[in-house]
Coordinates of C-alpha atoms in Angstrom, one line a residue:
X1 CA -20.6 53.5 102.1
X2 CA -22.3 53.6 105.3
X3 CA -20.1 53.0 108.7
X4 CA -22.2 50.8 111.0
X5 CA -20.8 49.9 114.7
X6 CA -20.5 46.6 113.8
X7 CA -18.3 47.8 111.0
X8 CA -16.0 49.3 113.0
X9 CA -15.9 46.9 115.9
X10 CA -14.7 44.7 113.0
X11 CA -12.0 46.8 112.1
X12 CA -11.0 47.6 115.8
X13 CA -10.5 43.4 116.6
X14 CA -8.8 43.0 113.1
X15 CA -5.9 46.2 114.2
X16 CA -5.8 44.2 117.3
X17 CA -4.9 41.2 115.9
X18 CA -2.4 42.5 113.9
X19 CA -0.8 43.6 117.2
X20 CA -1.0 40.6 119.4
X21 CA -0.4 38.0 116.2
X22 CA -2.6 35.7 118.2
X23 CA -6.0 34.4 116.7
X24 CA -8.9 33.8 118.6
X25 CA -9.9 29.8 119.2
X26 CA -13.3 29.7 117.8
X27 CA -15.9 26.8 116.9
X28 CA -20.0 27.2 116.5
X29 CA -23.2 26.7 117.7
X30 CA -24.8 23.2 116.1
X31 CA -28.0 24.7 117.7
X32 CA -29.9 27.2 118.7
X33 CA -30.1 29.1 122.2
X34 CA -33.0 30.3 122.5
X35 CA -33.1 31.1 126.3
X36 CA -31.1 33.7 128.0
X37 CA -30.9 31.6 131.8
X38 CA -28.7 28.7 132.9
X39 CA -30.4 27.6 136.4
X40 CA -28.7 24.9 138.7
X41 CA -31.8 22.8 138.1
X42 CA -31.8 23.2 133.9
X43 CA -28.7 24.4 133.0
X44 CA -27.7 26.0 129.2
X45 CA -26.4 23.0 127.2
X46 CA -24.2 24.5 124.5
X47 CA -24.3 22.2 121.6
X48 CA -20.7 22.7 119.2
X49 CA -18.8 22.3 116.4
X50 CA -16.3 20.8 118.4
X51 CA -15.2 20.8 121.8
X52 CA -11.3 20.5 121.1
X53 CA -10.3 23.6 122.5
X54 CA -12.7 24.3 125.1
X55 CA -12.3 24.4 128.3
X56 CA -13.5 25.8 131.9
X57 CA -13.9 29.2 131.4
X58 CA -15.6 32.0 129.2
X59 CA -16.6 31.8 125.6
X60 CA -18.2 34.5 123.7
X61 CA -21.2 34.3 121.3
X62 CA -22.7 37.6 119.6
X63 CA -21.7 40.3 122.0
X64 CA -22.7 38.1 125.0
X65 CA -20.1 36.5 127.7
X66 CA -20.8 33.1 129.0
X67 CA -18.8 30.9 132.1
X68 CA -18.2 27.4 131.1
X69 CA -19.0 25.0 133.9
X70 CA -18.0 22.0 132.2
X71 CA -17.6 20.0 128.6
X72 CA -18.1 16.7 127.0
X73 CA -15.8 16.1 124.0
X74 CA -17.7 13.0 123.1
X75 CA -21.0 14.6 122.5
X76 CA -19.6 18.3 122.0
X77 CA -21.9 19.9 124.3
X78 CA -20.6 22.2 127.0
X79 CA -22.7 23.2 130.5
X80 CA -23.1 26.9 131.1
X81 CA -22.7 27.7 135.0
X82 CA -25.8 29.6 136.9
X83 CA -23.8 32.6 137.2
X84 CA -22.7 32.3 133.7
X85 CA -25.5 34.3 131.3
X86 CA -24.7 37.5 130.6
X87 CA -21.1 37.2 132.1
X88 CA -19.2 40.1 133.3
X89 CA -21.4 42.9 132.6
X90 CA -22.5 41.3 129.3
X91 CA -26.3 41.2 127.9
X92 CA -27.6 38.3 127.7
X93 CA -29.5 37.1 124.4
X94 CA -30.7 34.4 122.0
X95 CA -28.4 33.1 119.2
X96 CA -28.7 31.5 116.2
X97 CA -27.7 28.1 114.8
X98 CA -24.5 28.4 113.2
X99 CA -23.0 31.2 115.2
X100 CA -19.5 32.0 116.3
X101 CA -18.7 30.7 119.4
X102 CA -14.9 32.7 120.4
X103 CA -13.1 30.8 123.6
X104 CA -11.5 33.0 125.7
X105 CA -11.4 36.1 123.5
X106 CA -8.8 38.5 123.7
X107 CA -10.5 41.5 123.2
X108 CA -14.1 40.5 123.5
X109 CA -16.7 42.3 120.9
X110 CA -18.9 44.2 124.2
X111 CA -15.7 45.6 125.4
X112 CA -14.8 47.2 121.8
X113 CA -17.7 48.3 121.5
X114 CA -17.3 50.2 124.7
X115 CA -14.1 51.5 123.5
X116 CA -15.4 53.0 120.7
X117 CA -18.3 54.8 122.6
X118 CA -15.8 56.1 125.4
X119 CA -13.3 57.5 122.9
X120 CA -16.7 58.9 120.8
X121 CA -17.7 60.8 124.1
X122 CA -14.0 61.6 125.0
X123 CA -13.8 63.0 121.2
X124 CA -16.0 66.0 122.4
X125 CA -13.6 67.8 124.4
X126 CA -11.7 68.5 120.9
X127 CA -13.7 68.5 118.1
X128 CA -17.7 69.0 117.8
X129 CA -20.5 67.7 116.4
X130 CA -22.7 69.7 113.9
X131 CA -25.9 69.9 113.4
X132 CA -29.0 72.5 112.7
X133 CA -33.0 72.9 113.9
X134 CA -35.0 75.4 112.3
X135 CA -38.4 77.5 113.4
X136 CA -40.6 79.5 112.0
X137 CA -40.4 83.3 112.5
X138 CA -43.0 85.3 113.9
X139 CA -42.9 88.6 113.7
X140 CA -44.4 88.8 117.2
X141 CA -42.0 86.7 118.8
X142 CA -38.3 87.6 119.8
X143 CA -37.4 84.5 122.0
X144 CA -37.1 81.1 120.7
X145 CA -36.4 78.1 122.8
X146 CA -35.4 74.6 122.0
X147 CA -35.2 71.3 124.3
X148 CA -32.6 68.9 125.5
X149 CA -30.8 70.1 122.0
X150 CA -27.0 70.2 124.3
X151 CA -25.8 73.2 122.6
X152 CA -23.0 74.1 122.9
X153 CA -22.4 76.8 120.8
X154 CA -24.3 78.2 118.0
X155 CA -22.4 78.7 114.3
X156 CA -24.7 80.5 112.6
X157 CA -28.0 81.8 112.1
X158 CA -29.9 81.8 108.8
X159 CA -33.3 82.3 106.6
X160 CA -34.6 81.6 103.9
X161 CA -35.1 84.6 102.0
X162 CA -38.1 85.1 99.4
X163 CA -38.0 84.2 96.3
X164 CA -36.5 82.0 93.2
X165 CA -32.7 82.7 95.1
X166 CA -33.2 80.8 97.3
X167 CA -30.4 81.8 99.4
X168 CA -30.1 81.9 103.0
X169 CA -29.3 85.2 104.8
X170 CA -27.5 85.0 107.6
X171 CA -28.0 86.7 110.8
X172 CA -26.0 88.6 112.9
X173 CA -27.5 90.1 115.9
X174 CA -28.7 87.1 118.2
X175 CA -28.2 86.7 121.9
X176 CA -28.0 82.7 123.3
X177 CA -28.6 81.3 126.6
X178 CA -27.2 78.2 127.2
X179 CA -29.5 77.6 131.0
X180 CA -33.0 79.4 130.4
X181 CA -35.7 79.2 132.6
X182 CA -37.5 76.2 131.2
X183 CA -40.9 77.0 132.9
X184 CA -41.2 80.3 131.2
X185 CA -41.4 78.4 128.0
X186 CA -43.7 76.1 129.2
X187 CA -41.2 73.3 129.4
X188 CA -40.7 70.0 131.7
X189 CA -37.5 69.1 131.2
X190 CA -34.8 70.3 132.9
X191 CA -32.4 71.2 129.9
X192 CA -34.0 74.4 128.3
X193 CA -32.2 76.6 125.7
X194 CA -33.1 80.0 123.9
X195 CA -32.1 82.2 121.1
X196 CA -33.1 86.2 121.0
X197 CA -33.0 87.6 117.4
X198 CA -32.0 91.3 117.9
X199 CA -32.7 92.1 113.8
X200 CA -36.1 90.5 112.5
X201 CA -36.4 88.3 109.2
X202 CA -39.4 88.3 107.0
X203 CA -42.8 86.9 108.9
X204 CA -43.3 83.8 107.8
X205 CA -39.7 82.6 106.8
X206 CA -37.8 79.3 108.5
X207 CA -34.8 80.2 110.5
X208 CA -32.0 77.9 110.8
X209 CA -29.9 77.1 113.5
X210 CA -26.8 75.5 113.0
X211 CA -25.2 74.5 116.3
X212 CA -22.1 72.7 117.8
X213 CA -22.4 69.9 120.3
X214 CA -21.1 66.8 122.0
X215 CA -20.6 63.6 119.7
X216 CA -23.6 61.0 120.8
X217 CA -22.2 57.7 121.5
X218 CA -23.6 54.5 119.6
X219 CA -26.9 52.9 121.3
X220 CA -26.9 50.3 118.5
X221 CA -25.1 48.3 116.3
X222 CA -27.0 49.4 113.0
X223 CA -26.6 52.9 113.7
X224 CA -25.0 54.9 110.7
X225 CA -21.7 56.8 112.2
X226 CA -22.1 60.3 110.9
X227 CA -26.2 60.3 111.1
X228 CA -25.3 59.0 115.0
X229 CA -22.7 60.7 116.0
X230 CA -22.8 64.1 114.2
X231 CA -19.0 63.9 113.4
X232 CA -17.6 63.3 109.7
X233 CA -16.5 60.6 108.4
X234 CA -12.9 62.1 108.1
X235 CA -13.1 60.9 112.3
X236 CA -13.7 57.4 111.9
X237 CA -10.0 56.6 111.7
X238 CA -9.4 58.6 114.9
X239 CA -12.3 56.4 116.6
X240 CA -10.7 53.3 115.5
X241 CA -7.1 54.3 117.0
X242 CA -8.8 55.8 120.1
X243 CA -10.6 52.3 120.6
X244 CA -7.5 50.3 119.7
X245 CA -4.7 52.0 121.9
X246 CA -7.5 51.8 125.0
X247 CA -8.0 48.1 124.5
X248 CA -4.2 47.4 124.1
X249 CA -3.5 49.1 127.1
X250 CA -4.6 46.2 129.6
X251 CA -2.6 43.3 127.8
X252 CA 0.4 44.0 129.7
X253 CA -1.9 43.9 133.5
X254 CA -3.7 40.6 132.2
X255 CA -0.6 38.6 131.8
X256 CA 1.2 40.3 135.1
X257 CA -0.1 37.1 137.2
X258 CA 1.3 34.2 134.7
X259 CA 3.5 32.9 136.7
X260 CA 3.5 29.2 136.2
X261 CA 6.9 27.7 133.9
X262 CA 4.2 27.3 130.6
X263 CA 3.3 31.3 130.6
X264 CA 6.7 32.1 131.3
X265 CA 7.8 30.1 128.3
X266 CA 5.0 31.6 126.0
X267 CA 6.1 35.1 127.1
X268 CA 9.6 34.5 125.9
X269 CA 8.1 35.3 122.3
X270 CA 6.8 38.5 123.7
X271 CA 8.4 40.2 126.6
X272 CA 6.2 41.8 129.4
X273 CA 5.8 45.7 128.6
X274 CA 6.1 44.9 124.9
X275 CA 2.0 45.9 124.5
X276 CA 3.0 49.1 126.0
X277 CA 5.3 50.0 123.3
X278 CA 2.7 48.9 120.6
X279 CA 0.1 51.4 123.1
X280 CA 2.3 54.6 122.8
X281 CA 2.6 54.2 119.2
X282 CA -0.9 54.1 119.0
X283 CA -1.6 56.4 120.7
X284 CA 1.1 59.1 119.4
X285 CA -1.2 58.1 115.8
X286 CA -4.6 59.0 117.9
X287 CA -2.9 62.2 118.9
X288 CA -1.9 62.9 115.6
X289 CA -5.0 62.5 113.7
X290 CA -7.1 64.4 116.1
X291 CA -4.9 67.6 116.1
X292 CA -5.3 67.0 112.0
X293 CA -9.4 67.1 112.5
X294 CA -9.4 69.6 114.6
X295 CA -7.4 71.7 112.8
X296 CA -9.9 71.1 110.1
X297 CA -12.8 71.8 111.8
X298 CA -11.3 75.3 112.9
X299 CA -11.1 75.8 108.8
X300 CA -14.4 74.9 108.3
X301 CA -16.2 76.4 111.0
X302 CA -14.3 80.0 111.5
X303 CA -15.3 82.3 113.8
X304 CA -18.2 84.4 112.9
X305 CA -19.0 88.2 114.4
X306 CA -22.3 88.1 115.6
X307 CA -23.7 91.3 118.2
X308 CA -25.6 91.0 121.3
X309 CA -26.9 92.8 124.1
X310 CA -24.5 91.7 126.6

């Protein structure tokens, strides 16, 4: 089954929940927006479900933020303020008839998904992401270079030998430079990397490369987790704690102000500092998991002797 970001932005707000036990007030859109600005002089009118719990304040539709100005409850419409598209850092878009319209959501869906891509980049410091390019080898040629790849450290080198085998023999005299001179290889940009074979396969035969690197965060919500990433799907689970103990951090700071007799009564059910308990325990799970894939990484990638010049 494939593992989209919107999959696990899903699964990071359902954990959540079962932390907080609160539930999001939500209603829908009755029609479509189909502008992304709210000027003083034609303001977005939000036509809704229902207006019963909204108020002065932001709602969330898609991944997109919005500042109520005000609300009718008679014709359940609600007034977007100028400032109000794309609130707080949020992209603003076009929705659909019919969509969820969250009012002030807990953990909103752009700061999840943020979560997940920090704790993806954050995952590199730990465990790696694999992946392989291949040439051609020409018998001519000792010095192969490869573009803005981000290697970080190369795993093994391969060819393809001739024949019905097919196997792949592996290399072990190769030199790497991680900062070569990008010029010399007739290169532009600025992040220029080369291999020197010291023992020469067959003319002719594909060489493989396969190479460790930094995890690449999500860019959109369709993306596939292993194709986009580069990390198994054994790492999902750690993404999802990662997010989760990040997000559950900041309950605690966000209720530090409530100082009025109501949110002192409706903290009563939840002392202050109680997220922070729910936070460590996450995170000690985080922890735990990652020393568990990193561990198996090590397995499956073991050192391997290789000789060089140096």
């Amino acid at each position: 089954m494939t593992t989209t970001l919107t999959n696990m932005i899903d699964e990071v707000a359902v954990n959540l929940a079962g932390y907080t036990f609160q539930q999001d007030r939500a209603t829908y859109l009755t029609t479509a927006v189909t502008t992304t600005t709210s000027s003083s002089a034609s303001p977005l009118i939000l036509s809704l479900g229902s207006t019963d719990n909204v108020g002065k304040g932001v709602i969330e539709i898609d991944e997109e933020l919005m500042w109520v100005d005000s609300y009718d409850r008679v014709a359940n419409t609600a007034v977007i303020a100028p400032y109000g598209r794309g609130y707080l850092g949020t992209t603003a878009a076009t929705h659909s008839a019919d969509t969820r319209v969250a009012i002030s959501p807990t953990f909103p869906r752009f700061n999840v998904k943020r979560a997940i891509n920090d704790t993806i980049r954050a995952l590199g410091s730990s465990i790696f992401a694999v992946k392989s390019t291949t040439f051609t080898f020409n018998a001519a040629v000792s010095t192969y270079a490869f573009a803005d790849l981000n290697i970080k450290n190369i795993l093994t080198v391969t060819w393809q030998s001739i024949g019905p085998s097919k196997e792949w023999i592996p290399l072990r005299k190769w030199d790497f430079d991680s900062i070569a001179n990008a010029a010399a290889f007739g290169y532009t940009t600025e992040q220029v990397q080369t291999i020197t074979l010291g023992e020469a396969p067959i003319s002719g035969r594909t060489v493989k490369i396969t190479y460790a690197t930094d995890p690449v965060a999500f860019t959109t919500n369709a993306q596939d987790y292993v194709t986009q990433t580069g990390l198994p799907e054994s790492t999902r689970d750690v993404v999802i704690l990662g997010a989760a103990y990040r997000l559950l951090s900041f309950l605690d700071p966000a209720r530090a102000t409530q100082v009025s007799p109501q949110a002192d009564e409706t903290d009563s059910k939840r002392s202050y500092g109680a997220s922070q308990t729910a936070t460590k325990q996450l995170y000690a799970l985080y922890s735990q998991r990652l020393a568990e894939e990193t561990k198996s990484q090590q397995q499956n990638y073991p050192p391997k002797v290789h000789y060089s010049r140096r």
